[in-house]
Short mmCIF file of C-alpha atoms in Angstrom, two decimals:
data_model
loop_
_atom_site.label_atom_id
_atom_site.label_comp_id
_atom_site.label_asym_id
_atom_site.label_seq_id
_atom_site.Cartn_x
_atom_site.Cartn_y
_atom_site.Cartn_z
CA UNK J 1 87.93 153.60 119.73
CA UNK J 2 88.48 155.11 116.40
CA UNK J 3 87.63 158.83 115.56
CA UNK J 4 84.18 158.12 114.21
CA UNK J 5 83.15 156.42 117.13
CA UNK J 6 82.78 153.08 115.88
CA UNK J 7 84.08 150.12 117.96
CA UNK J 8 86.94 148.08 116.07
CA UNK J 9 84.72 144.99 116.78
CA UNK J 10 81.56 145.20 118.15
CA UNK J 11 79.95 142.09 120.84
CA UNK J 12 77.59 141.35 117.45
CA UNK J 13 80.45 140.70 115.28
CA UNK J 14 82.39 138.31 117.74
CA UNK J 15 80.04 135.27 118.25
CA UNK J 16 79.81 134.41 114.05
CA UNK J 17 83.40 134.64 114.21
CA UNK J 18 83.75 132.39 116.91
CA UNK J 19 81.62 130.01 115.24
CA UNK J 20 83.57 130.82 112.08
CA UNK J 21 87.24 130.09 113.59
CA UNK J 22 85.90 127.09 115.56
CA UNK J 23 84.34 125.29 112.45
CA UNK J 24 87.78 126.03 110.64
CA UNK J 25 89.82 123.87 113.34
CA UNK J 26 87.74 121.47 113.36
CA UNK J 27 87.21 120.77 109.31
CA UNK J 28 90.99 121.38 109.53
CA UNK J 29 91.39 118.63 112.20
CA UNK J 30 89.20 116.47 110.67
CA UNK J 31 90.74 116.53 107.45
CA UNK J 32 94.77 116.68 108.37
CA UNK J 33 94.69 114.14 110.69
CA UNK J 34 95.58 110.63 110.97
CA UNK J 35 92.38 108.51 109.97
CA UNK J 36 92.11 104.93 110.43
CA UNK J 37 92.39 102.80 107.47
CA UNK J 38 89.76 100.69 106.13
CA UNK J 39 90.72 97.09 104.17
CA UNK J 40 88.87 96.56 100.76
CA UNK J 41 88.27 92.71 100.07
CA UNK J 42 88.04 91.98 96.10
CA UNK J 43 87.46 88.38 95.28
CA UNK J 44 87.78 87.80 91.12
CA UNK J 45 88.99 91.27 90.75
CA UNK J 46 85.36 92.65 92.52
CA UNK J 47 85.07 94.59 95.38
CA UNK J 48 83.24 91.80 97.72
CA UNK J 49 83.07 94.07 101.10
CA UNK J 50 85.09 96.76 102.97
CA UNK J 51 85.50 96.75 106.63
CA UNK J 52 86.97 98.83 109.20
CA UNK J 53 90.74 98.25 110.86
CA UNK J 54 89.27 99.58 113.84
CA UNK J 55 87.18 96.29 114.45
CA UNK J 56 88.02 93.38 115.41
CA UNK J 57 87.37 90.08 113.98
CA UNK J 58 87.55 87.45 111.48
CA UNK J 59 85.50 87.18 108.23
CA UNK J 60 85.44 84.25 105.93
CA UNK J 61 85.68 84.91 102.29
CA UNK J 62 85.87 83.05 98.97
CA UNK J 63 82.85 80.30 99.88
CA UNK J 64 85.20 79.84 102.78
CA UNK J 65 88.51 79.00 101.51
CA UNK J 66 90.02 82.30 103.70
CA UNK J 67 90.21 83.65 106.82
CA UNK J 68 90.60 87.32 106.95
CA UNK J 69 91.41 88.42 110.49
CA UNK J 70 91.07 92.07 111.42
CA UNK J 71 93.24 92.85 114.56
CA UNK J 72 95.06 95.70 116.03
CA UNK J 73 94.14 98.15 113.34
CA UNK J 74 95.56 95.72 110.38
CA UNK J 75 94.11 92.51 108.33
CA UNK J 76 95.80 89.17 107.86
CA UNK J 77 95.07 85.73 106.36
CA UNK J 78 94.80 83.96 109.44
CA UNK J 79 93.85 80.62 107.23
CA UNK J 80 93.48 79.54 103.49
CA UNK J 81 92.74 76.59 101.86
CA UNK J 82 95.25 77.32 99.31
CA UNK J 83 98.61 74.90 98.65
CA UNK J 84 101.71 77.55 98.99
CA UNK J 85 100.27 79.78 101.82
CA UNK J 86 101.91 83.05 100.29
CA UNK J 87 99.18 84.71 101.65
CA UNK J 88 99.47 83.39 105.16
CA UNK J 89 102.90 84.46 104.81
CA UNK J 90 102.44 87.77 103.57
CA UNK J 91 101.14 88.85 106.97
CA UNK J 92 99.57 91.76 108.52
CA UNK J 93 99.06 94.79 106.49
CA UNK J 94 97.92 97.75 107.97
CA UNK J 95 99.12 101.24 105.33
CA UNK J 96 98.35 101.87 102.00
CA UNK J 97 100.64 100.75 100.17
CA UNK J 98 100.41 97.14 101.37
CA UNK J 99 98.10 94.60 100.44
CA UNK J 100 97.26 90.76 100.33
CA UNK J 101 97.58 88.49 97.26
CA UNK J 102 95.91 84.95 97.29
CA UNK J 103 96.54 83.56 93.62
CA UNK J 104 94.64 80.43 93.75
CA UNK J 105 91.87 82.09 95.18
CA UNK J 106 91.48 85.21 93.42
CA UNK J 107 91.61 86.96 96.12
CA UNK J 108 93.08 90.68 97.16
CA UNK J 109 92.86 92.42 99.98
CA UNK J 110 94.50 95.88 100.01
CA UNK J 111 94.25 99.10 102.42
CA UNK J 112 92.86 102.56 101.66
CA UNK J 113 93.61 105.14 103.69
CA UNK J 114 94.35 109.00 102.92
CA UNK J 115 97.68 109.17 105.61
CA UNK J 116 99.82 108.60 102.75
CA UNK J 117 102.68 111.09 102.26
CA UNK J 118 106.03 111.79 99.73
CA UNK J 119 107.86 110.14 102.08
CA UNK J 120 106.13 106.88 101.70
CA UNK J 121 106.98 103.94 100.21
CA UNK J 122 105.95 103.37 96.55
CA UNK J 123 106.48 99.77 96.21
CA UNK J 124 107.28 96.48 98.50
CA UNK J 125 109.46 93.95 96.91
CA UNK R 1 95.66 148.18 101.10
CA UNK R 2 93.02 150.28 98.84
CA UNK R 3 91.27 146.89 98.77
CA UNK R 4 91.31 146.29 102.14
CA UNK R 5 89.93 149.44 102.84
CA UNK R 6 86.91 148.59 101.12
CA UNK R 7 85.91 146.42 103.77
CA UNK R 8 83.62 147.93 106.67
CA UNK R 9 85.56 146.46 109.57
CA UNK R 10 88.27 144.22 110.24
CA UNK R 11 85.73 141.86 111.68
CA UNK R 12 84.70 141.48 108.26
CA UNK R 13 88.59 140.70 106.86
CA UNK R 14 88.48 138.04 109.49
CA UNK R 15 84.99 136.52 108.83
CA UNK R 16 86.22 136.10 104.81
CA UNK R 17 90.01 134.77 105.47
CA UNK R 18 87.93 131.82 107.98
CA UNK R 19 85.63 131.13 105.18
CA UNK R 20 88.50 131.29 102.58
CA UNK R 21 90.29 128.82 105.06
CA UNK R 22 87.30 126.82 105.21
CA UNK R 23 86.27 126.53 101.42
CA UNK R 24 89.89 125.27 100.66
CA UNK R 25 90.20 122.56 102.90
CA UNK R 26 87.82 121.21 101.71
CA UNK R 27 88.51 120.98 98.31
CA UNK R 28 90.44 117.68 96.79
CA UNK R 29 94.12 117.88 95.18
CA UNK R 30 93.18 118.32 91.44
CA UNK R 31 96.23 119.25 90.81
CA UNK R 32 97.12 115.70 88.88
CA UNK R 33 95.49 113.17 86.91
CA UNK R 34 95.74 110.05 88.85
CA UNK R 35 94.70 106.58 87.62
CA UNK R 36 94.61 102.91 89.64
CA UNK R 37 94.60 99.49 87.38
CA UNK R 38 95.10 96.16 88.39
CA UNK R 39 95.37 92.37 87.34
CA UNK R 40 96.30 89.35 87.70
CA UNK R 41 99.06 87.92 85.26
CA UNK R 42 102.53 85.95 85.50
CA UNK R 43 101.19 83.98 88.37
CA UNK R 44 101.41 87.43 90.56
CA UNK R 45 99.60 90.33 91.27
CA UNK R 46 99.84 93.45 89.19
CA UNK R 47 99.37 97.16 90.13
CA UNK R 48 99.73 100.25 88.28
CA UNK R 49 99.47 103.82 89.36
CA UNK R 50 99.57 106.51 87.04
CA UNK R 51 100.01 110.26 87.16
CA UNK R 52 99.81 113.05 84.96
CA UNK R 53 99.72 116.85 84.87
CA UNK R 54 96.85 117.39 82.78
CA UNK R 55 93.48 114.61 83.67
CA UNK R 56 92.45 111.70 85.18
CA UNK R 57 91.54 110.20 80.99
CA UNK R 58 95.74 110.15 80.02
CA UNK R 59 96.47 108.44 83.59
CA UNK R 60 93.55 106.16 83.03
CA UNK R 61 94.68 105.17 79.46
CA UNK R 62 98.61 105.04 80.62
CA UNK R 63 96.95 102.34 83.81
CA UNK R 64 94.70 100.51 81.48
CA UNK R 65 97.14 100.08 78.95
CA UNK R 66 100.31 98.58 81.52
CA UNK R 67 97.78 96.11 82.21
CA UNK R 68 96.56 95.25 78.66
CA UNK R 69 100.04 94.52 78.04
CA UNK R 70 100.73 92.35 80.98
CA UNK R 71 97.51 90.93 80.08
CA UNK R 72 98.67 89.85 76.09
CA UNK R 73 101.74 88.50 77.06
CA UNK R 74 100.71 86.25 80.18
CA UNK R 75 98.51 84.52 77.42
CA UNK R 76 101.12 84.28 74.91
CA UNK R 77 103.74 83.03 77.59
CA UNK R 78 101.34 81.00 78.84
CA UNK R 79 101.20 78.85 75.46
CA UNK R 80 104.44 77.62 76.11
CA UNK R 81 103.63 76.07 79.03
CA UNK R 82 101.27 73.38 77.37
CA UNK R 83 102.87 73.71 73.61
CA UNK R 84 106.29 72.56 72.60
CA UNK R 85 108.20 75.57 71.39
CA UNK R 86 108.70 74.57 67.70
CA UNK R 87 104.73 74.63 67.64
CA UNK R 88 104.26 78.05 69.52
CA UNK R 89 103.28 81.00 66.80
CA UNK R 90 105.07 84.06 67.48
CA UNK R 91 102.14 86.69 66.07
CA UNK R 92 103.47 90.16 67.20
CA UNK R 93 107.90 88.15 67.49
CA UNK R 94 107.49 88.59 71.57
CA UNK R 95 108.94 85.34 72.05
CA UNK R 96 111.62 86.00 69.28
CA UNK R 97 112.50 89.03 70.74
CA UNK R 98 112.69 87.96 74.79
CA UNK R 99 114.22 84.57 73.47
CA UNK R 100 117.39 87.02 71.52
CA UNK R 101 117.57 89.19 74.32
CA UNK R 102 118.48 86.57 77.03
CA UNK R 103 120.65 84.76 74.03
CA UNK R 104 122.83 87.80 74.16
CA UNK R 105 122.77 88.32 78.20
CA UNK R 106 123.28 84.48 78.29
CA UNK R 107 126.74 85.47 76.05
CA UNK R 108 127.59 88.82 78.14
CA UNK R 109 126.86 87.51 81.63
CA UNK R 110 126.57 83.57 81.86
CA UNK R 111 124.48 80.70 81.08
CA UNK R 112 122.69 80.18 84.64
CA UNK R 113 119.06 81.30 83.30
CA UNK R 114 117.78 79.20 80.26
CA UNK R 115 114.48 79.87 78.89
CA UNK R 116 114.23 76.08 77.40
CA UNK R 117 113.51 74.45 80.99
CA UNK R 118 110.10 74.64 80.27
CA UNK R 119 109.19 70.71 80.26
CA UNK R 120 111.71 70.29 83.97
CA UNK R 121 108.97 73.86 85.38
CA UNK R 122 106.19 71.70 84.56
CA UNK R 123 107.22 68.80 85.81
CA UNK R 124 108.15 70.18 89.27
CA UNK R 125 104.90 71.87 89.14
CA UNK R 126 106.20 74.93 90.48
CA UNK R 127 103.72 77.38 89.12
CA UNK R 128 101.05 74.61 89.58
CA UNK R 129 98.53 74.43 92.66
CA UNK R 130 99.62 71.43 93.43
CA UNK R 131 103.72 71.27 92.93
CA UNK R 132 105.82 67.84 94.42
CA UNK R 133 109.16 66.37 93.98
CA UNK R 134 109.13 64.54 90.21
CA UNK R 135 110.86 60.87 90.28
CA UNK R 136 114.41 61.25 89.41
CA UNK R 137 114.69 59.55 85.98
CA UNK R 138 112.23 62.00 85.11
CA UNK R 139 114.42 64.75 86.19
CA UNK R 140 117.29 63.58 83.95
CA UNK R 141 114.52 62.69 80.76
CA UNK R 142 113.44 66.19 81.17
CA UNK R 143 116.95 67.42 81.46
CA UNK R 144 117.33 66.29 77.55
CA UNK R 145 115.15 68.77 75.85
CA UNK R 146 117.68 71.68 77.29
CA UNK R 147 118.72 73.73 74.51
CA UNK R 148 120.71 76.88 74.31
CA UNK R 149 118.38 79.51 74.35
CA UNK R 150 119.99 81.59 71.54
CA UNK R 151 120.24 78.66 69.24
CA UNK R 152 117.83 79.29 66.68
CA UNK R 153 118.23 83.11 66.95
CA UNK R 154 114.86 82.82 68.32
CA UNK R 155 113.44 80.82 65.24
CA UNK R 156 110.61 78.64 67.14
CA UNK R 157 109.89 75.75 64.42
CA UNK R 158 113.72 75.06 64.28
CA UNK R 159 114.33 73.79 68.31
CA UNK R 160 114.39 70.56 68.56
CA UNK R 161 110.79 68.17 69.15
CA UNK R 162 110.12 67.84 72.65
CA UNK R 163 111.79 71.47 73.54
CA UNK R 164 109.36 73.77 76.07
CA UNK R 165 110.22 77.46 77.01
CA UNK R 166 109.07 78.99 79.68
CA UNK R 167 109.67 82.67 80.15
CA UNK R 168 108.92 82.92 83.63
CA UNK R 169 112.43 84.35 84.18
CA UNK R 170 112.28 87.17 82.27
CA UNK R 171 108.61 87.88 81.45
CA UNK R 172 107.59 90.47 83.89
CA UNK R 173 110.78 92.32 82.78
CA UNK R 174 109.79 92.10 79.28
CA UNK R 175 106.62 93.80 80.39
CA UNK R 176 107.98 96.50 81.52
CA UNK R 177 110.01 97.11 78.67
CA UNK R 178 106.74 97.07 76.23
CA UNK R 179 105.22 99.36 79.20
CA UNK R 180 108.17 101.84 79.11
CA UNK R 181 108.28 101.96 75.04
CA UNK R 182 104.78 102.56 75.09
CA UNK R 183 105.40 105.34 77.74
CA UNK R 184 108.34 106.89 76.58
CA UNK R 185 107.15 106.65 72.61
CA UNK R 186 103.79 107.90 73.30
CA UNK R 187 101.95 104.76 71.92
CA UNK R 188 99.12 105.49 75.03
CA UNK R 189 97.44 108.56 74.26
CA UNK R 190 98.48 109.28 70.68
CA UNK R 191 98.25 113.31 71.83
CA UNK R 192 101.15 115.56 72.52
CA UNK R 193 100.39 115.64 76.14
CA UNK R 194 102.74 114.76 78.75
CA UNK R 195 103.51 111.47 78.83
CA UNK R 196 106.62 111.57 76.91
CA UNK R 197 108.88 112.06 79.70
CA UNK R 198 109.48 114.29 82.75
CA UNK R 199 105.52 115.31 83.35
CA UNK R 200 103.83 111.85 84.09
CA UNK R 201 104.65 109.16 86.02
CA UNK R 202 103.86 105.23 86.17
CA UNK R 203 104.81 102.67 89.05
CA UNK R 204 104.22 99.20 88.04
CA UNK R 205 104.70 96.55 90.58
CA UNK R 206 104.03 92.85 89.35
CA UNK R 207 105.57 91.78 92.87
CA UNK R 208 109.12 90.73 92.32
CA UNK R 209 109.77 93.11 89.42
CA UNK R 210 108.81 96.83 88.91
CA UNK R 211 108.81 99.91 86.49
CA UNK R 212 109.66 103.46 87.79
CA UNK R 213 108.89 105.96 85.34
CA UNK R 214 109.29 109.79 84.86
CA UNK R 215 109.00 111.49 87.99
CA UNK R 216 106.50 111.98 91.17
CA UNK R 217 103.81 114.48 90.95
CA UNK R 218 106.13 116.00 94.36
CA UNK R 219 109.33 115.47 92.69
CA UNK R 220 110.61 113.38 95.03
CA UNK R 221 112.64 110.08 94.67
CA UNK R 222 110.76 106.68 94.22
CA UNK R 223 110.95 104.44 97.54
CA UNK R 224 110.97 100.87 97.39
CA UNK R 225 111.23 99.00 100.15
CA UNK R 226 112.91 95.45 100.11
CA UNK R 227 111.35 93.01 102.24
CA UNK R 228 113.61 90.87 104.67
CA UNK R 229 113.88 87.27 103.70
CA UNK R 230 113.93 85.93 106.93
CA UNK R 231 110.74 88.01 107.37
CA UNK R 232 109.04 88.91 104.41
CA UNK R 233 105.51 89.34 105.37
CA UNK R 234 106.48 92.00 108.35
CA UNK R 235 106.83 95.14 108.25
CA UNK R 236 110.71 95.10 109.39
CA UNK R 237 112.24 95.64 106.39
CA UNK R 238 115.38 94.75 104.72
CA UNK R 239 115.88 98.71 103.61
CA UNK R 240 115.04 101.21 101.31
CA UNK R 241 115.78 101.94 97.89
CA UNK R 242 115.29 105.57 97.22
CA UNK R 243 115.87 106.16 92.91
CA UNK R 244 115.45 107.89 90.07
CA UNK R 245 113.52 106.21 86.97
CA UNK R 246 114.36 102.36 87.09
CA UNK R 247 113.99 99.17 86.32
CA UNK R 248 114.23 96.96 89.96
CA UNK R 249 113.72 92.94 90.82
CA UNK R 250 114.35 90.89 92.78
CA UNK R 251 115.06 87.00 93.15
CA UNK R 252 114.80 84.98 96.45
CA UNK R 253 113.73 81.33 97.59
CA UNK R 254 111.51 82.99 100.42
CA UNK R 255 108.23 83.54 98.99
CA UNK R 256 107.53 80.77 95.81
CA UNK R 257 108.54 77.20 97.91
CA UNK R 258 106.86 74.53 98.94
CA UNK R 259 107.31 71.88 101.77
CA UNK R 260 107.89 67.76 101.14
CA UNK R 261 108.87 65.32 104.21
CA UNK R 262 110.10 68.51 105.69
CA UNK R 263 112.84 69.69 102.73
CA UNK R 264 111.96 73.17 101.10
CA UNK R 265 111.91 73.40 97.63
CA UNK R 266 112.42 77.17 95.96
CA UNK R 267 111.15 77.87 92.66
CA UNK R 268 113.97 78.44 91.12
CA UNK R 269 114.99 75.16 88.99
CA UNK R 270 119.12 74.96 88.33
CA UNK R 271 119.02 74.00 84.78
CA UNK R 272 121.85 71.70 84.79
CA UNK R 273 120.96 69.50 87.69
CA UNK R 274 117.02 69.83 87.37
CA UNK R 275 116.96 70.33 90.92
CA UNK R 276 115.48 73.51 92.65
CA UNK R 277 118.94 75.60 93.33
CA UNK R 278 120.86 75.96 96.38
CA UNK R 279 122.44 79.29 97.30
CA UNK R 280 124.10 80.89 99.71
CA UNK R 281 122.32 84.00 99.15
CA UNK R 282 118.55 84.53 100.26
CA UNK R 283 117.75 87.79 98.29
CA UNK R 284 119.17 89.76 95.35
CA UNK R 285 117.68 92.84 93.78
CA UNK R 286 118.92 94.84 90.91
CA UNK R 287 118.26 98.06 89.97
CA UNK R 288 118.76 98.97 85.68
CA UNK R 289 118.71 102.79 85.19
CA UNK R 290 115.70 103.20 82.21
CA UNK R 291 118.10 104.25 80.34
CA UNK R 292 119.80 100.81 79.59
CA UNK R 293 118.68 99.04 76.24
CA UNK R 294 115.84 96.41 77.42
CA UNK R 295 116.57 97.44 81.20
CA UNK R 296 113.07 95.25 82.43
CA UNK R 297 114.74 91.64 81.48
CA UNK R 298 118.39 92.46 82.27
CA UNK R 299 116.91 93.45 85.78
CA UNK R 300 114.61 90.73 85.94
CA UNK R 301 117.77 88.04 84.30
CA UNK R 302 120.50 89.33 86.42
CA UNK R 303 118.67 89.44 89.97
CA UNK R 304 117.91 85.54 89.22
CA UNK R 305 121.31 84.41 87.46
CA UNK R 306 123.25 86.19 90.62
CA UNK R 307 121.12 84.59 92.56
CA UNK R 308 121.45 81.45 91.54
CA UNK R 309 125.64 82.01 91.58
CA UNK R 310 125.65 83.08 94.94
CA UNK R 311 128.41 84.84 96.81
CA UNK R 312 131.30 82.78 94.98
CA UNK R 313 130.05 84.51 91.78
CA UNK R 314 129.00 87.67 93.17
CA UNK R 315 132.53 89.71 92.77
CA UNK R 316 132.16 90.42 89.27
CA UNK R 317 128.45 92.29 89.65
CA UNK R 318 129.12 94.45 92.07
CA UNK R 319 131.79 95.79 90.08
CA UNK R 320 129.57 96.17 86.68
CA UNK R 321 127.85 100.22 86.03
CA UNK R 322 125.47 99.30 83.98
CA UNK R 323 123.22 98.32 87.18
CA UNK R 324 123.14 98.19 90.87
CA UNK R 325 123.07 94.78 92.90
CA UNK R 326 121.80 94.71 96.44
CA UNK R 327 122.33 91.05 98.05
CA UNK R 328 122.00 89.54 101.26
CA UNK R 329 123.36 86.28 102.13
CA UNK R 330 122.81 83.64 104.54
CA UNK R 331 125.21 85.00 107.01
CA UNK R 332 123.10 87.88 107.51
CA UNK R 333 125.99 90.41 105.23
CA UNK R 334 124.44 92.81 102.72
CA UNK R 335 126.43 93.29 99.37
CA UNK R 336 125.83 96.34 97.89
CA UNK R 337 127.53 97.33 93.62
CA UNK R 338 130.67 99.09 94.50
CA UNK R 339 129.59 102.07 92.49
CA UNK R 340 125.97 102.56 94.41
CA UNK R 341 125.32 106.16 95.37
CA UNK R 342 125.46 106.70 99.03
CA UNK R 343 121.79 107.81 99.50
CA UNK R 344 120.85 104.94 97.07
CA UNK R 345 120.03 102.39 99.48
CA UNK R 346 119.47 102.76 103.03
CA UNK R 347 119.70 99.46 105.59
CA UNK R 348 116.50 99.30 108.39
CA UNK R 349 117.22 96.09 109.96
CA UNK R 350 119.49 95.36 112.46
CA UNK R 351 119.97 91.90 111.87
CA UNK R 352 122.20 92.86 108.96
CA UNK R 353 125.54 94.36 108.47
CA UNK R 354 127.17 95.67 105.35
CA UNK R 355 130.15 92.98 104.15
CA UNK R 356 133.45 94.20 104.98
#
């Protein structure tokens, strides 16, 4: 109680700020935390279709010529009709800074996520 | 405190800091321009990121142009590989200039990469869809149109009839040289602004070679991670190169091959046998400081001509200042330049060792 009777905080003041410190967690939550990645799918340097890492599945791309398979939160070429198979070799990619190259199909598949940090890697080679 | 007193309760203080906390959030990092290009050239993938301090227009124009560039050289390299050289026309002295610059590493460092094995490239098919094991007397025709590189000073119309280049060797390299001039020089924006230097920042990764420039909006080191060549499509890799600025690339038989009646074929063509080259080593990158004269091909020259000499030849690299070699050999032992700082380049895979 202070000296001109007025309550520090009164029961009016306490359920906005509830409301207030509650919505701040969360937004903070949502926006620090780790979010799953999605894989964009360009074919002739266009975006062709993005999909989810959290589904599972395989998608056929480039009239057919690759198999994209989304598994375990990453994407790989699980088959392609092209001769040197880099792209079957390249594997699964799952973080940002990876992606999927098929030259003689035009094709590139790369990840975008926002859990990238300064202690990530810059380049693969 | 005066200001604080202004408000009617601390309730209120409260209620402001949440939405304070709130409103930022949610805001995005503006703090940097930022600017994505890509492309296809040199038979690869290429990626550029761009940062500056000031907008997203200067890292856009510094992304665009790293890919322009790329773009105007594939199709002048590309000439060569259906032209004989002394018919090429060297417009802007690109090929002149990339065919005097390996003449001179050719005299400083060895004769192992030759930009005239253009026609013995083509006829291996290497860069082709469709690549297969020429007939020998091929080979050895093909093996006649070899020239020293530096022989004409890099005056096309005077090699010999019959004489193809290819540049494959030292092309991306060459790239990143034109990128870094344009970077360092200012050739981008044509403004004052920042990209002369310590305030922007360009990665360019054309797969095997890559351009680190200026420094990370955070300040902190460029990573690069080198894949495993037993493994190069996992995540497991070799290790990390943390750097300054740099030139890096790297040369291994574990990615370009192809299969015939079960024999693997890399894409690397010895030049005096015709023959794809066998090594004892299965990955060698080399990292130029940007401060070396033409640091793009000397990176992109040495990681393939050590390469190609294997450990027997190795001794005298690791020794050099000028650069950095990381190799790994067949044995599973990682080489590393004598000089390298300790924090340079750290192993992750414990299939390797360093060589005693």
């Amino acid at each position: 109680m202070r000296s001109d009777g007025r309550k520090l905080i009164k029961k009016t003041d306490l359920l906005p700020l509830l409301i207030i410190v509650s919505v701040t967690f969360l937004l903070l939550f949502a926006f620090s935390g780790e979010k799953p990645g999605y894989a964009e799918i360009y074919h002739n340097g266009e975006l062709i279709r993005t999909c989810s890492l959290d589904d599972n599945g395989d998608i056929y791309v480039c009239g057919g010529n690759v198999r994209l398979t989304v598994s375990d939160g990453g994407i790989f070429v699980s088959e392609s009709s092209c001769p040197d198979k880099t792209c079957v070799r390249t594997g699964r990619i799952h973080t940002g800074y990876q992606s999927i190259v098929c030259l003689p199909n035009k094709l590139l598949v790369k990840i975008s996520d926002d859990n990238t940090n300064s202690n990530d890697i810059d380049v693969i080679m | 405190m005066n200001n604080l007193a202004k408000l009617k309760s601390i309730p209120d203080f409260l209620l402001i800091t949440a939405a304070a906390i709130i409103i930022s959030s949610c805001q995005p990092d503006n703090r940097n321009g930022a600017a994505e290009a890509e492309g296809f050239c040199f038979g690869t993938f290429i990626s550029v990121k761009s940062f500056t301090d000031d907008n997203n227009s200067d890292a856009e124009k510094m992304s665009e142009n790293a890919v322009q560039i790329c773009e105007r050289l594939d199709s002048v390299f590309s000439r060569s590989y259906t032209e004989n050289a002394n018919r090429l026309i060297d417009q802007d002295g690109c090929l002149k200039e990339c065919l005097t610059t390996t003449a001179s590493l050719n005299d400083k460092y060895g004769d192992g990469v030759n930009l005239t094995c253009g026609r013995i490239t083509s006829l291996w098919g290497i860069s082709s869809p469709k690549p297969a094991v020429p007939e020998s007397d091929d080979i050895i025709k093909a093996l006649g149109f070899i020239e020293d590189t530096g022989y004409h000073n890099g005056d096309l119309k005077d090699f010999s009839d019959g004489v193809m280049l290819d540049f494959g060797a030292v092309a991306k390299g060459y790239a990143c040289d034109l990128i870094y001039r344009g970077i360092t020089e200012d050739l981008y924006t044509g403004s004052e602004a920042s990209l002369a230097g310590k305030n922007s920042c360009q990665i360019v990764s054309m797969g095997s070679t890559t351009l680190l420039c200026g420094e990370k909006p955070d300040k902190s080191s460029f990573k690069v991670a080198v894949k495993d060549p037993a493994s190069p499509g996992g995540d497991n890799y070799l290790g990390i190169i943390s750097c300054a600025q740099a030139f890096i690339s790297t040369s291994g038989g574990y990615e370009r091959f192809f299969v015939e009646d079960g024999i693997k074929y890399e894409h690397i063509i010895d030049v005096k046998t015709g023959y794809p080259i066998k090594t004892d080593l299965t990955s060698v990158t080399v990292i130029v400081p940007v401060r070396a004269e033409n640091g793009g091909i000397l990176s992109d020259f040495l990681s393939t001509l050590i390469y190609i000499g294997g450990t027997e030849s190795l001794d005298r690299y690791l020794g050099d200042t000028e650069y950095y070699v990381i190799a790994a050999d067949i044995n599973g032992f990682i080489h590393k330049s004598r000089n390298m700082p300790e924090d340079m380049f750290s192993l992750k895979n414990e299939v390797y060792s360093y060589a005693q």
